[in-house]
């Protein structure tokens, strides 16, 4: 029997043809006569008291059925710290904060009537920066000590300040570290808040059936989280809530914590449970729903003369905006990986999660590492410069290796850690590092390279789960049902590949249920953190084992032999020793029928599950603990051509080498990596949420918030090395987020080399470089 | 989704359009001529415009002309920027019009609409400002033909009901050597366009038998051509450096300072651009 | 021609005559999606910035969020649903030129028009056209490969 390989193959996404014909359905593609429409009334101020909300005119407007305000749900919510009202009550803390929901029988009426809700504001001083926040220009959450802490072991608010959380890492002996350092550099970086900007704006639909059952249709990365939170906030049994998620038009972390689901349900409640659709406009998606954190970080880094890192002190100040949501968790995640992928024995890190009057933030691709890596990698380049050591060599020298300990004191080995030195060496060749990092060309142009290392572990709850159910059709083909959401990363196809390889069958004969329905799909924590392949993939393998056991059991009766001598493959169950003796999978998968008509066996239903193990919360004083099972590593580089006359530049090349453990689908892996790189370059060169001094967002559209466009992308060089992670399906490592992580840092390093000035910020616009060159502060 | 209703009219003659306009206006319907509609639709969606009636000008024959007539290029106001670009009858206009918005949108934006736009950049007007363009306008008193500069200062000085029919440019302007450029906050914009965004600076320079004409958008709060500035550029008695300094002194308004760019950086880009343009015309035969 | 109020109009979409009840201020995008069930064209910015809503009008790409439905009367509209086994669809599948797929209809429609109108388009023309669309998932390289593969077929 020849082995069939589904792993390592360029298998197009299962839903490909639906996506290229317009047939693929996203959550707002379902037309439904009679559905009601909701439109949000949102704050026009960055910080203000709400003196009154006058709904009279709106309620008189033809077609309007209800206007919902904060009093309909007078409680605070939040995944870690309950600090956010679903609809503002008495006060708004960011521009775009939802204040009221207008429900009408058509979208245009809802929208027009929403314009007639009159909100009277009394502006308050605006905390427009981390500086304002730390100087206590205004305390944004006076009741901070009273807020309910959902995860008491990871949130430590500081009453009387704007500090929602502080995470500490204390490792080794700082005095010794500094004493052993011959060179010490200091570096401060500033990165603005930005946006997920998934092409599908966030949206949700809710309905309450007469029997009390709540139906939510949403574009979410976490359908089971939606169910859990709605159950908790609305005091409903989980069995009374069903969450449906079809294909999702991009997430990047922005569709992780419930927001619109709650508002849609409030809207539906206000109209006796009738179905209500709530779709954000692009402007609302950009201002009302959460964005990506901002960061200011200070690093002091010491090394001996040979370039061995000896000590690091890090202060991270995360701009979490008006509410914490996942901001605190990302603060913790940054702290946990705070050294970057370098071995440093003496570590002192304080990471603060700080309130401002900016948009609140939620998970964003890489969960904070993107920002933190920028801080580390700029510092590494500055150190290399001070030491006069090649910056790539410096990174190889200090790369984390098996036997080292992470900042939170987890011992690393060759399974839970990828091979960074190998990634750096491969990168070095790919980008022709040896030709020199700065080359002057004609016409005042300069070509320069910069690089970045990266690493990341996940930060799931210690009991996060994945699960899978496998059923068979009568022709022996297979259905795979999992709770992972298809947000574009090709996860459903990857899981089918894992199953195909395990069952040794043609992947085309595996049907994956594309939608997730919390009533019928087995639970999965949520589709985030590049962890789905690991968690759900392991569950799929477990379910496949279960299937194999059941198939072999029935086949053993049919073939009259013990199950142990049988093997499954090619849609048959056959004798290991003599594959010519077999029974077809289809003949036994739904029960075997003897020639005389009697039957045995029964439906084969595979069940598999996976739960995280050996994860430990971080100690509040030292940070000791274990957030994730493994660290994926990689190295990235960017090559730019800068025009030194006007500081415009082209990004010529961008390179990434990741240790993927095992590449399940090379073309897909490359695509996802390039996508991350492009997003990272966009953040590096132009993306930023801009607020005026009143906290009003100035660029809430693609017209003014620029993403990378076709042809602005560089030439991509992407490669993978494969150091298997032993407890992961086929040794794979989660790399879905990683393409983004080092890109802004590598870009800044390249441009700093090119312009010969320290560029410690993004976005790296030509104007910003020009200013840095002239020594003008931004 | 436009959250309110309006009436839509598509007249087939200019007279009909104008009389519709006045009729609707007397009914307080706040009528607007509708070219490509890109601005009317996007502003209406955000409640920044509230027409109760729109009059689509694309069915008016005069607005759809694009050809040379007796040594004059005639461009109908309803011609889209793409149509102008594809015709290649006026390369300078191709370039500055061809850098507005993006390719797909340019097939909807009309020349008339761009020039009357509320968004202050109106880049297509730059080519017309330097080429002694004449504008043909219909209103309730009939048709008039006026030099563009007589009805344009910071924006088009149109009376309610004034309908732009055509722009005409002498053929010789369409073949003169020129230089044009655009920069956005993200960097250079080549031609054909490869960086989408509002301009930090969009400029055209036309070499009229050795005399340079220039017009700019993005630099000041509105597009402009300045004769004073041109006098400086063409003054052979001053050094290139002095020219740059003096040029900055004769801008018609303070340099724009907005989220895309500070005024200082705009000035820097402006100086670079002038220097480049002067170089560019150095040694060109006339 | 005039439309003063909500009324029925006839549109020629994907070769079929379809009627729809529209307000004069209704956008072509909304009418295609909500009334004709053609949800391939996607709303993303409704501001002309992203191209997810691109359809063909008389063979040219148009952002249907910036066109009134009444403006489309008398014109031939093709949406992604109207393409059947177009070489570009195959090319997008082969090159993995999408991830979430939300931008894909718009990109394919624009590429399709480009391949028809400029079968020998050079790099500058391709860039100029395709910069009208945004994709947040891919790094654009796959899309570039897809369009190039189709253009070279045209050449041979
Ligand atoms: C995605 C996008 C990007 C953009 N980027 C740029 C850019 O980079 N640079 C730039 O300059 N602009 C840019 N714009 C703005 C654009 O210039 C305007 O939307 C456009 O010029 C309006 O043209 P239109 O034909 O669609 O006009 P319409 O929306 O039809 O009308 C605009 C105005 O012109 C009036 N009008 C139209 N035709 C006539 C006529 N014949 N007689 C009298 N009045 C008339 C209308 O009444 C209205 O007041 C962008 C727009 C979009 C959608
Ligand atoms: S939705 Fe039409 S261009 Fe974005
Ligand atoms: S594939 Fe998701 S936006 Fe392009």
PDB file of C-alpha atoms in Angstrom, chain C residues 45-153:
ATOM      1  CA  UNK C  45     -16.021  51.006   2.870  1.00  0.00           C
ATOM      2  CA  UNK C  46     -18.952  52.248   0.791  1.00  0.00           C
ATOM      3  CA  UNK C  47     -16.746  55.192   0.080  1.00  0.00           C
ATOM      4  CA  UNK C  48     -15.005  54.222  -3.125  1.00  0.00           C
ATOM      5  CA  UNK C  49     -11.771  53.413  -1.363  1.00  0.00           C
ATOM      6  CA  UNK C  50     -11.502  49.630  -1.360  1.00  0.00           C
ATOM      7  CA  UNK C  51     -12.942  48.121  -4.531  1.00  0.00           C
ATOM      8  CA  UNK C  52     -14.644  45.156  -2.817  1.00  0.00           C
ATOM      9  CA  UNK C  53     -17.885  46.195  -4.511  1.00  0.00           C
ATOM     10  CA  UNK C  54     -16.460  46.358  -8.035  1.00  0.00           C
ATOM     11  CA  UNK C  55     -18.731  45.240 -10.889  1.00  0.00           C
ATOM     12  CA  UNK C  56     -18.519  45.708 -14.626  1.00  0.00           C
ATOM     13  CA  UNK C  57     -20.647  48.327 -16.318  1.00  0.00           C
ATOM     14  CA  UNK C  58     -20.416  48.015 -20.083  1.00  0.00           C
ATOM     15  CA  UNK C  59     -17.213  46.074 -19.625  1.00  0.00           C
ATOM     16  CA  UNK C  60     -15.504  48.625 -17.377  1.00  0.00           C
ATOM     17  CA  UNK C  61     -14.889  48.187 -13.658  1.00  0.00           C
ATOM     18  CA  UNK C  62     -17.035  50.410 -11.475  1.00  0.00           C
ATOM     19  CA  UNK C  63     -17.286  50.658  -7.710  1.00  0.00           C
ATOM     20  CA  UNK C  64     -20.937  49.898  -7.254  1.00  0.00           C
ATOM     21  CA  UNK C  65     -21.035  51.717  -3.911  1.00  0.00           C
ATOM     22  CA  UNK C  66     -20.529  54.981  -5.794  1.00  0.00           C
ATOM     23  CA  UNK C  67     -23.155  54.428  -8.457  1.00  0.00           C
ATOM     24  CA  UNK C  68     -26.886  54.866  -8.136  1.00  0.00           C
ATOM     25  CA  UNK C  69     -28.990  51.939  -9.246  1.00  0.00           C
ATOM     26  CA  UNK C  70     -30.946  54.281 -11.535  1.00  0.00           C
ATOM     27  CA  UNK C  71     -27.702  55.313 -13.209  1.00  0.00           C
ATOM     28  CA  UNK C  72     -27.206  51.723 -14.292  1.00  0.00           C
ATOM     29  CA  UNK C  73     -30.393  51.591 -16.320  1.00  0.00           C
ATOM     30  CA  UNK C  74     -29.631  50.824 -19.938  1.00  0.00           C
ATOM     31  CA  UNK C  75     -26.146  49.589 -19.170  1.00  0.00           C
ATOM     32  CA  UNK C  76     -24.873  46.066 -19.137  1.00  0.00           C
ATOM     33  CA  UNK C  77     -23.870  44.977 -15.656  1.00  0.00           C
ATOM     34  CA  UNK C  78     -21.717  41.966 -14.932  1.00  0.00           C
ATOM     35  CA  UNK C  79     -21.112  40.840 -11.378  1.00  0.00           C
ATOM     36  CA  UNK C  80     -18.816  38.102 -10.169  1.00  0.00           C
ATOM     37  CA  UNK C  81     -21.767  35.733 -10.382  1.00  0.00           C
ATOM     38  CA  UNK C  82     -21.816  36.431 -14.108  1.00  0.00           C
ATOM     39  CA  UNK C  83     -18.333  35.046 -14.667  1.00  0.00           C
ATOM     40  CA  UNK C  84     -18.314  31.367 -15.331  1.00  0.00           C
ATOM     41  CA  UNK C  85     -15.032  29.547 -15.374  1.00  0.00           C
ATOM     42  CA  UNK C  86     -13.261  32.709 -16.375  1.00  0.00           C
ATOM     43  CA  UNK C  87      -9.524  32.099 -16.633  1.00  0.00           C
ATOM     44  CA  UNK C  88      -9.037  34.514 -13.770  1.00  0.00           C
ATOM     45  CA  UNK C  89     -11.122  32.470 -11.397  1.00  0.00           C
ATOM     46  CA  UNK C  90      -8.968  29.430 -12.091  1.00  0.00           C
ATOM     47  CA  UNK C  91      -5.840  31.546 -11.772  1.00  0.00           C
ATOM     48  CA  UNK C  92      -6.933  32.871  -8.382  1.00  0.00           C
ATOM     49  CA  UNK C  93      -7.533  29.311  -7.175  1.00  0.00           C
ATOM     50  CA  UNK C  94      -4.240  28.047  -8.571  1.00  0.00           C
ATOM     51  CA  UNK C  95      -2.197  30.886  -7.145  1.00  0.00           C
ATOM     52  CA  UNK C  96      -3.917  30.951  -3.716  1.00  0.00           C
ATOM     53  CA  UNK C  97      -4.671  34.584  -4.488  1.00  0.00           C
ATOM     54  CA  UNK C  98      -7.020  35.053  -1.547  1.00  0.00           C
ATOM     55  CA  UNK C  99      -7.358  34.125   2.072  1.00  0.00           C
ATOM     56  CA  UNK C 100     -10.597  35.333   3.621  1.00  0.00           C
ATOM     57  CA  UNK C 101     -11.977  35.952   0.138  1.00  0.00           C
ATOM     58  CA  UNK C 102     -13.819  39.133   1.024  1.00  0.00           C
ATOM     59  CA  UNK C 103     -11.897  41.253  -1.475  1.00  0.00           C
ATOM     60  CA  UNK C 104     -11.823  38.528  -4.096  1.00  0.00           C
ATOM     61  CA  UNK C 105     -14.947  39.279  -6.127  1.00  0.00           C
ATOM     62  CA  UNK C 106     -13.830  42.855  -6.606  1.00  0.00           C
ATOM     63  CA  UNK C 107     -10.296  41.916  -7.489  1.00  0.00           C
ATOM     64  CA  UNK C 108     -11.340  39.242  -9.972  1.00  0.00           C
ATOM     65  CA  UNK C 109     -13.816  41.559 -11.665  1.00  0.00           C
ATOM     66  CA  UNK C 110     -11.196  44.273 -11.992  1.00  0.00           C
ATOM     67  CA  UNK C 111      -8.567  41.808 -13.256  1.00  0.00           C
ATOM     68  CA  UNK C 112     -11.063  40.346 -15.664  1.00  0.00           C
ATOM     69  CA  UNK C 113     -11.768  43.751 -17.181  1.00  0.00           C
ATOM     70  CA  UNK C 114      -8.081  44.506 -17.360  1.00  0.00           C
ATOM     71  CA  UNK C 115      -7.356  41.259 -19.159  1.00  0.00           C
ATOM     72  CA  UNK C 116     -10.125  41.982 -21.650  1.00  0.00           C
ATOM     73  CA  UNK C 117      -9.293  45.617 -22.270  1.00  0.00           C
ATOM     74  CA  UNK C 118      -5.518  45.431 -22.091  1.00  0.00           C
ATOM     75  CA  UNK C 119      -4.605  41.813 -22.793  1.00  0.00           C
ATOM     76  CA  UNK C 120      -0.988  42.874 -23.101  1.00  0.00           C
ATOM     77  CA  UNK C 121      -0.920  45.221 -20.160  1.00  0.00           C
ATOM     78  CA  UNK C 122       2.525  46.044 -18.880  1.00  0.00           C
ATOM     79  CA  UNK C 123       3.486  46.280 -15.234  1.00  0.00           C
ATOM     80  CA  UNK C 124       2.630  49.967 -14.965  1.00  0.00           C
ATOM     81  CA  UNK C 125      -0.863  49.458 -16.322  1.00  0.00           C
ATOM     82  CA  UNK C 126      -1.478  46.458 -14.079  1.00  0.00           C
ATOM     83  CA  UNK C 127      -0.420  48.479 -11.059  1.00  0.00           C
ATOM     84  CA  UNK C 128      -2.530  51.414 -12.020  1.00  0.00           C
ATOM     85  CA  UNK C 129      -5.619  49.249 -12.368  1.00  0.00           C
ATOM     86  CA  UNK C 130      -5.165  46.950  -9.412  1.00  0.00           C
ATOM     87  CA  UNK C 131      -4.306  49.706  -6.962  1.00  0.00           C
ATOM     88  CA  UNK C 132      -8.015  50.426  -6.991  1.00  0.00           C
ATOM     89  CA  UNK C 133      -8.629  47.415  -4.749  1.00  0.00           C
ATOM     90  CA  UNK C 134      -7.535  46.653  -1.218  1.00  0.00           C
ATOM     91  CA  UNK C 135      -6.708  43.268   0.230  1.00  0.00           C
ATOM     92  CA  UNK C 136      -5.888  42.993   3.919  1.00  0.00           C
ATOM     93  CA  UNK C 137      -5.028  39.294   3.973  1.00  0.00           C
ATOM     94  CA  UNK C 138      -2.597  38.604   1.177  1.00  0.00           C
ATOM     95  CA  UNK C 139       0.665  40.339   0.420  1.00  0.00           C
ATOM     96  CA  UNK C 140      -0.554  40.946  -3.183  1.00  0.00           C
ATOM     97  CA  UNK C 141       2.104  38.716  -4.702  1.00  0.00           C
ATOM     98  CA  UNK C 142      -0.347  35.888  -5.311  1.00  0.00           C
ATOM     99  CA  UNK C 143      -2.769  38.284  -6.965  1.00  0.00           C
ATOM    100  CA  UNK C 144       0.034  39.547  -9.139  1.00  0.00           C
ATOM    101  CA  UNK C 145       0.890  36.008 -10.182  1.00  0.00           C
ATOM    102  CA  UNK C 146      -2.740  35.297 -10.976  1.00  0.00           C
ATOM    103  CA  UNK C 147      -3.176  38.313 -13.246  1.00  0.00           C
ATOM    104  CA  UNK C 148       0.151  37.715 -14.930  1.00  0.00           C
ATOM    105  CA  UNK C 149      -0.667  34.110 -15.659  1.00  0.00           C
ATOM    106  CA  UNK C 150      -3.811  35.168 -17.427  1.00  0.00           C
ATOM    107  CA  UNK C 151      -2.225  38.005 -19.326  1.00  0.00           C
ATOM    108  CA  UNK C 152       0.506  35.768 -20.643  1.00  0.00           C
ATOM    109  CA  UNK C 153      -2.104  33.300 -21.841  1.00  0.00           C
TER     110      UNK C 153
END
